[in-house]
Amino acid sequence: MKAAEDDVNSDPSILGGRKLSILLHDSNFSGFLGIMGALKYMETDTVAILGPQNAVMAHVLSHIANELHVPLLSFTALDPTLSPLQYPYFIQTAPNDQFQMTAIADMISYFGWGEVVAVFSDDDQSRNGVIALGDKLAERRCKISYKAALPPDPTATRREVKDQLVKVRMMEARVIVLHTFYKTGLLVFDEAQNLGMMETGYVWIATTWLSTVLDSTSPLSSKTANSIQGVLTLSPHTPDSESKRSFISQWHNLSNGSIGLNPYGLYAYDTVRMLARAIKLFFDQGGTMSFSNITSLSQMRGGALNLGALSIFDGGKQLLNNILQTNMTGLTGPIQFNSDRSPFRPAYDILNMIGNGYRQIGYWSNYSGLSVVTPEILYARPPNRSISSQQLDSVVWPGGTTKKPRGWVFPNNGKQLRIGVPNRVSYSNFVLLSSVNGTDKVQGYCVDVFLAAINLLPYAVPHMFIPFGDGHKNPNFNELVNMVATNAFDAAVGDIAIVTNRTKSVDFTQPYIESGLVVVAPIKKFSRAWAFLRPFTPWMWVVTAAFFLIVGTVVWILEHRINDDFRGPPKKQLVTIMWFSFSTMFFAHRENTVSTLGRIVLIIWLFVVLIINSSYTASLTSILTAQQLSSPITGIDALVTSNEPIGFQVGSFAENYLTDELNIPKSRLVALGSPEECAVALERGTVAAVVDEQPYMELFLSDHCRFSVRGQEFTKSGWGFAFPRDSPLAVDMSTAILSLSENGELQRIHNKWLSRKACASQPTDPVADKFELQSFLGLFLICGIAFFLALIVYFCLIMRQYARHVPEETDPSSRAGSSRSARLQTFLSFADEKEEVWKSKSKRKRKDMYNYGNGNEDEFRNSSRGTEASWERREMHEI
């Protein structure tokens, strides 16, 4: 600050011959002395205050600055709660802790850690910084699992630090963020090394206080250097420039090498220069250094404090605006303020402590997050905060390892992992509790899967199984899951279905077995006397029979006028239609088809009959060769609409699903405790069916062959192990379960506990062998269209022939006077009469007409022969 004062006063272009005077007051970390010193300076018409050093004094002095209209500029009081709305005359000239906590949260998210421990000094700045860290971690689905508060710096003692670190060492999280000042911070690292907390497995992230120690103190003592090996820290990023290098060279001469220059020293220099430029602009705007008395303090004049001497700076508002409008380049880079008064483009260097110094592993900027490229290069590109763009160099962690620490361990508090297991009464294959020599033993399919997964973890998991339930009935699994959510258990292992309401309170592992609800109902053998009707559904029989009659009728219409086989008395023709229709089923029809349209229709129908016969034969063969059983319950839909009582296993989620999802009244539900109780209830008709999870029912059916699953599985879920929310063990266990599935161990455990000998003759579902109308709908549609088109073409030909024959047989006068019914009768007679008869009648009519008109029989014969030949050619053309 004094160097900046000298540079300002030596440059007449800044203040135009005026001198900038900076008076220093050392409060020696005392808030009281800091307040007294500020009040002392305010009595002497001060226009600005640089400082204070920490946020504790900044909160108090900001109230004074607000009343006296004196700008208060600080580059170290970086509490994010010092809001410009509450303290309009307070300006932070360096990035506040909100930005460095965002950078730390990005680092934690980048390395994939979910929980951290915060160690901090219990003062305003550190406490509020940790609160900001918690907010930023929450945005990234991480959290602070424990906060260790130390007395304000530098009052913390070694004993107090050790007591807090012992508590931290007993926690699960191994990622520790240290937010304090240098005296307390170095003491924490010294004690952490003594407690073995700087070894492999730990992660330490220090805020910017550590980088200031490294920059200001050179070289570090060997003891301090050893205590911070592998630590990550942040340092405010200041871009390289000629003016910066020149000042650093000048600094060595000014300090005689007694103290190094850290970034906050550069911010101190720029703050003084920024204030000087604002004052110059103030004078250029015609401002004057004038002050006004505070009338409310007039009665407080006199005494040692002489508060009545305090006065308001008249140009304070104008000077404040000049400061906020600063746009210059200083030693720390471009200097200007955003609309919320935050510095322009804050950025940090990320450092890794190695040996007697540090190695830079990357950068963080509010523009693009984590990167190994300098922020100045990124500013020329579009902002990119995607996960794939975040990058850091390799890190040497505490203990000298380059492998990323897991970030958590089981709490080192002498406690084992408390695992709740259901004390089941039925289906003990899944969880079996027994007593061996007075010791409770837990085994079963679920337990073996859990132990196999635990053995695959790269760390030990001390645990103990705690039975849950009274042993007289199956426990309620919702209550077991709630015990995990309330930390009564550290985990729950058993046949626990993963359902929506449970996932809201706990985290589940990857499912280790598929499970869904199925319907089991009693079954009986159906009568074989009517087995021949079972291949088709009733609707299929009706439609098939109808089409047999339709095809006979269509062929009769097409063949009636030209085929003697389809002529005769009405009774004979009806019998012919029936016989022809059903004889096509066996391709045994004796009637020949003469017309082209009739043959086309018959070919299409015979193709359909072939397919229907083949399908019927295959289905009937399956029905007669397999044991077929029947039940009125065909699935969950039939069960819901039947109003019959439904059984469920005590403790299963089936009860909630039936009532909540399917809206089945509770009065229809019957709780059943054991497989034997289920079998008795089904046999006696106490319940129409039992709804339960598939793994249970597979075991049940292997022992009770009188029942079967009806319909399909109507829910899809699985069983998993329950852990508290955000438990890292749940993630590792999921990975282990996938490994068990891939290496075949999961199937081996399944075969050990759940493989049962199936029934000698497993019943099949007859409904599955029935052919429904939808299966042949396409064929029937094709037939229907073909029949319809054939009839349309046929009637068009009939109408054409009728139009040609009728004019020759009736004169116009008689046709005009005929009634509509007579014409219809004539048409029907025409359509019913054989075609050859109409032709002969037409010939005779023409012959009589010629005789009557010419009276010359010879001429009539010659003419008649020509006309007959012409008529026959026309008839052949029409046909």
mmCIF file of C-alpha atoms in Angstrom, residues 685-815:
data_model
loop_
_atom_site.group_PDB
_atom_site.id
_atom_site.type_symbol
_atom_site.label_atom_id
_atom_site.label_comp_id
_atom_site.label_asym_id
_atom_site.label_seq_id
_atom_site.Cartn_x
_atom_site.Cartn_y
_atom_site.Cartn_z
ATOM 1 C CA GLY A 685 -62.217 -71.026 -1.557
ATOM 2 C CA THR A 686 -61.554 -68.513 1.207
ATOM 3 C CA VAL A 687 -59.734 -66.511 -1.444
ATOM 4 C CA ALA A 688 -60.138 -66.719 -5.206
ATOM 5 C CA ALA A 689 -56.432 -66.064 -5.808
ATOM 6 C CA VAL A 690 -53.237 -64.992 -4.077
ATOM 7 C CA VAL A 691 -51.239 -61.986 -5.307
ATOM 8 C CA ASP A 692 -47.589 -61.978 -4.327
ATOM 9 C CA GLU A 693 -44.054 -61.458 -5.610
ATOM 10 C CA GLN A 694 -42.718 -63.863 -8.200
ATOM 11 C CA PRO A 695 -39.763 -65.333 -6.201
ATOM 12 C CA TYR A 696 -42.145 -66.331 -3.400
ATOM 13 C CA MET A 697 -44.623 -67.883 -5.807
ATOM 14 C CA GLU A 698 -41.939 -69.909 -7.584
ATOM 15 C CA LEU A 699 -41.127 -71.610 -4.296
ATOM 16 C CA PHE A 700 -44.804 -71.974 -3.455
ATOM 17 C CA LEU A 701 -45.681 -73.634 -6.762
ATOM 18 C CA SER A 702 -42.759 -76.054 -6.527
ATOM 19 C CA ASP A 703 -44.421 -77.512 -3.423
ATOM 20 C CA HIS A 704 -48.075 -77.085 -4.439
ATOM 21 C CA CYS A 705 -48.829 -78.389 -7.911
ATOM 22 C CA ARG A 706 -52.570 -77.875 -7.518
ATOM 23 C CA PHE A 707 -52.149 -74.174 -8.299
ATOM 24 C CA SER A 708 -50.687 -72.171 -11.148
ATOM 25 C CA VAL A 709 -49.815 -68.620 -12.172
ATOM 26 C CA ARG A 710 -52.681 -67.014 -14.033
ATOM 27 C CA GLY A 711 -51.838 -64.430 -16.657
ATOM 28 C CA GLN A 712 -48.625 -62.475 -16.906
ATOM 29 C CA GLU A 713 -46.483 -60.727 -14.313
ATOM 30 C CA PHE A 714 -48.126 -57.298 -14.019
ATOM 31 C CA THR A 715 -45.429 -55.269 -12.252
ATOM 32 C CA LYS A 716 -41.703 -55.013 -12.890
ATOM 33 C CA SER A 717 -39.331 -54.416 -9.986
ATOM 34 C CA GLY A 718 -36.503 -56.086 -8.127
ATOM 35 C CA TRP A 719 -34.992 -56.676 -4.702
ATOM 36 C CA GLY A 720 -32.108 -54.578 -3.424
ATOM 37 C CA PHE A 721 -30.247 -53.643 -0.254
ATOM 38 C CA ALA A 722 -31.335 -50.409 1.441
ATOM 39 C CA PHE A 723 -28.877 -47.760 2.657
ATOM 40 C CA PRO A 724 -29.330 -44.209 3.984
ATOM 41 C CA ARG A 725 -29.664 -41.458 1.403
ATOM 42 C CA ASP A 726 -26.414 -40.494 -0.375
ATOM 43 C CA SER A 727 -24.538 -43.409 1.189
ATOM 44 C CA PRO A 728 -21.377 -44.083 -0.860
ATOM 45 C CA LEU A 729 -21.557 -47.732 0.172
ATOM 46 C CA ALA A 730 -24.726 -48.156 -1.902
ATOM 47 C CA VAL A 731 -22.788 -47.202 -5.051
ATOM 48 C CA ASP A 732 -19.907 -49.576 -4.323
ATOM 49 C CA MET A 733 -22.305 -52.405 -3.472
ATOM 50 C CA SER A 734 -24.134 -51.888 -6.768
ATOM 51 C CA THR A 735 -20.848 -52.258 -8.619
ATOM 52 C CA ALA A 736 -20.093 -55.422 -6.648
ATOM 53 C CA ILE A 737 -23.537 -56.904 -7.458
ATOM 54 C CA LEU A 738 -22.930 -56.305 -11.163
ATOM 55 C CA SER A 739 -19.607 -58.114 -10.828
ATOM 56 C CA LEU A 740 -21.373 -61.058 -9.151
ATOM 57 C CA SER A 741 -23.820 -61.210 -12.043
ATOM 58 C CA GLU A 742 -21.046 -61.134 -14.634
ATOM 59 C CA ASN A 743 -18.836 -63.804 -13.043
ATOM 60 C CA GLY A 744 -21.726 -66.225 -12.444
ATOM 61 C CA GLU A 745 -21.567 -66.137 -8.651
ATOM 62 C CA LEU A 746 -25.074 -64.682 -8.404
ATOM 63 C CA GLN A 747 -26.507 -67.616 -10.344
ATOM 64 C CA ARG A 748 -24.604 -70.079 -8.169
ATOM 65 C CA ILE A 749 -26.119 -68.578 -5.025
ATOM 66 C CA HIS A 750 -29.555 -68.700 -6.673
ATOM 67 C CA ASN A 751 -29.117 -72.394 -7.475
ATOM 68 C CA LYS A 752 -28.036 -73.101 -3.911
ATOM 69 C CA TRP A 753 -31.081 -71.609 -2.216
ATOM 70 C CA LEU A 754 -33.900 -71.276 -4.751
ATOM 71 C CA SER A 755 -33.599 -74.184 -7.164
ATOM 72 C CA ARG A 756 -36.442 -76.630 -6.506
ATOM 73 C CA LYS A 757 -37.652 -79.701 -8.359
ATOM 74 C CA ALA A 758 -40.637 -78.723 -10.438
ATOM 75 C CA CYS A 759 -43.944 -80.640 -10.483
ATOM 76 C CA ALA A 760 -43.928 -83.877 -12.487
ATOM 77 C CA SER A 761 -46.327 -82.475 -15.050
ATOM 78 C CA GLN A 762 -46.412 -78.738 -15.031
ATOM 79 C CA PRO A 763 -49.867 -77.476 -16.011
ATOM 80 C CA THR A 764 -50.236 -75.236 -18.963
ATOM 81 C CA ASP A 765 -52.633 -72.410 -19.503
ATOM 82 C CA PRO A 766 -55.403 -73.442 -21.963
ATOM 83 C CA VAL A 767 -56.164 -69.859 -22.721
ATOM 84 C CA ALA A 768 -52.755 -69.549 -24.351
ATOM 85 C CA ASP A 769 -53.704 -72.286 -26.909
ATOM 86 C CA LYS A 770 -56.961 -70.660 -27.997
ATOM 87 C CA PHE A 771 -57.049 -68.858 -31.328
ATOM 88 C CA GLU A 772 -58.903 -65.582 -31.193
ATOM 89 C CA LEU A 773 -60.673 -63.802 -34.029
ATOM 90 C CA GLN A 774 -57.887 -61.223 -34.250
ATOM 91 C CA SER A 775 -55.464 -63.949 -35.357
ATOM 92 C CA PHE A 776 -57.424 -64.513 -38.609
ATOM 93 C CA LEU A 777 -58.924 -61.091 -39.054
ATOM 94 C CA GLY A 778 -56.711 -60.360 -42.066
ATOM 95 C CA LEU A 779 -57.755 -63.558 -43.863
ATOM 96 C CA PHE A 780 -61.442 -62.947 -43.278
ATOM 97 C CA LEU A 781 -61.045 -59.381 -44.457
ATOM 98 C CA ILE A 782 -59.424 -60.529 -47.723
ATOM 99 C CA CYS A 783 -62.237 -63.055 -48.276
ATOM 100 C CA GLY A 784 -64.916 -60.501 -47.586
ATOM 101 C CA ILE A 785 -63.441 -58.018 -50.044
ATOM 102 C CA ALA A 786 -63.049 -60.733 -52.731
ATOM 103 C CA PHE A 787 -66.678 -61.876 -52.256
ATOM 104 C CA PHE A 788 -67.951 -58.314 -52.443
ATOM 105 C CA LEU A 789 -66.000 -57.475 -55.617
ATOM 106 C CA ALA A 790 -67.106 -60.700 -57.313
ATOM 107 C CA LEU A 791 -70.758 -59.925 -56.591
ATOM 108 C CA ILE A 792 -70.355 -56.341 -57.853
ATOM 109 C CA VAL A 793 -68.861 -57.547 -61.156
ATOM 110 C CA TYR A 794 -71.515 -60.258 -61.502
ATOM 111 C CA PHE A 795 -74.460 -57.910 -60.971
ATOM 112 C CA CYS A 796 -72.989 -55.392 -63.409
ATOM 113 C CA LEU A 797 -72.922 -58.107 -66.086
ATOM 114 C CA ILE A 798 -76.487 -59.178 -65.249
ATOM 115 C CA MET A 799 -77.749 -55.610 -65.480
ATOM 116 C CA ARG A 800 -76.062 -55.181 -68.856
ATOM 117 C CA GLN A 801 -77.567 -58.378 -70.216
ATOM 118 C CA TYR A 802 -80.962 -57.473 -68.831
ATOM 119 C CA ALA A 803 -80.819 -54.044 -70.467
ATOM 120 C CA ARG A 804 -80.158 -55.674 -73.834
ATOM 121 C CA HIS A 805 -82.718 -58.485 -73.622
ATOM 122 C CA VAL A 806 -85.683 -56.610 -72.243
ATOM 123 C CA PRO A 807 -86.057 -54.024 -75.063
ATOM 124 C CA GLU A 808 -86.324 -56.860 -77.561
ATOM 125 C CA GLU A 809 -89.119 -58.555 -75.622
ATOM 126 C CA THR A 810 -91.408 -55.667 -74.714
ATOM 127 C CA ASP A 811 -92.588 -52.803 -76.811
ATOM 128 C CA PRO A 812 -92.302 -49.261 -75.534
ATOM 129 C CA SER A 813 -96.005 -48.767 -74.994
ATOM 130 C CA SER A 814 -96.351 -51.811 -72.777
ATOM 131 C CA ARG A 815 -93.072 -51.022 -70.892
#
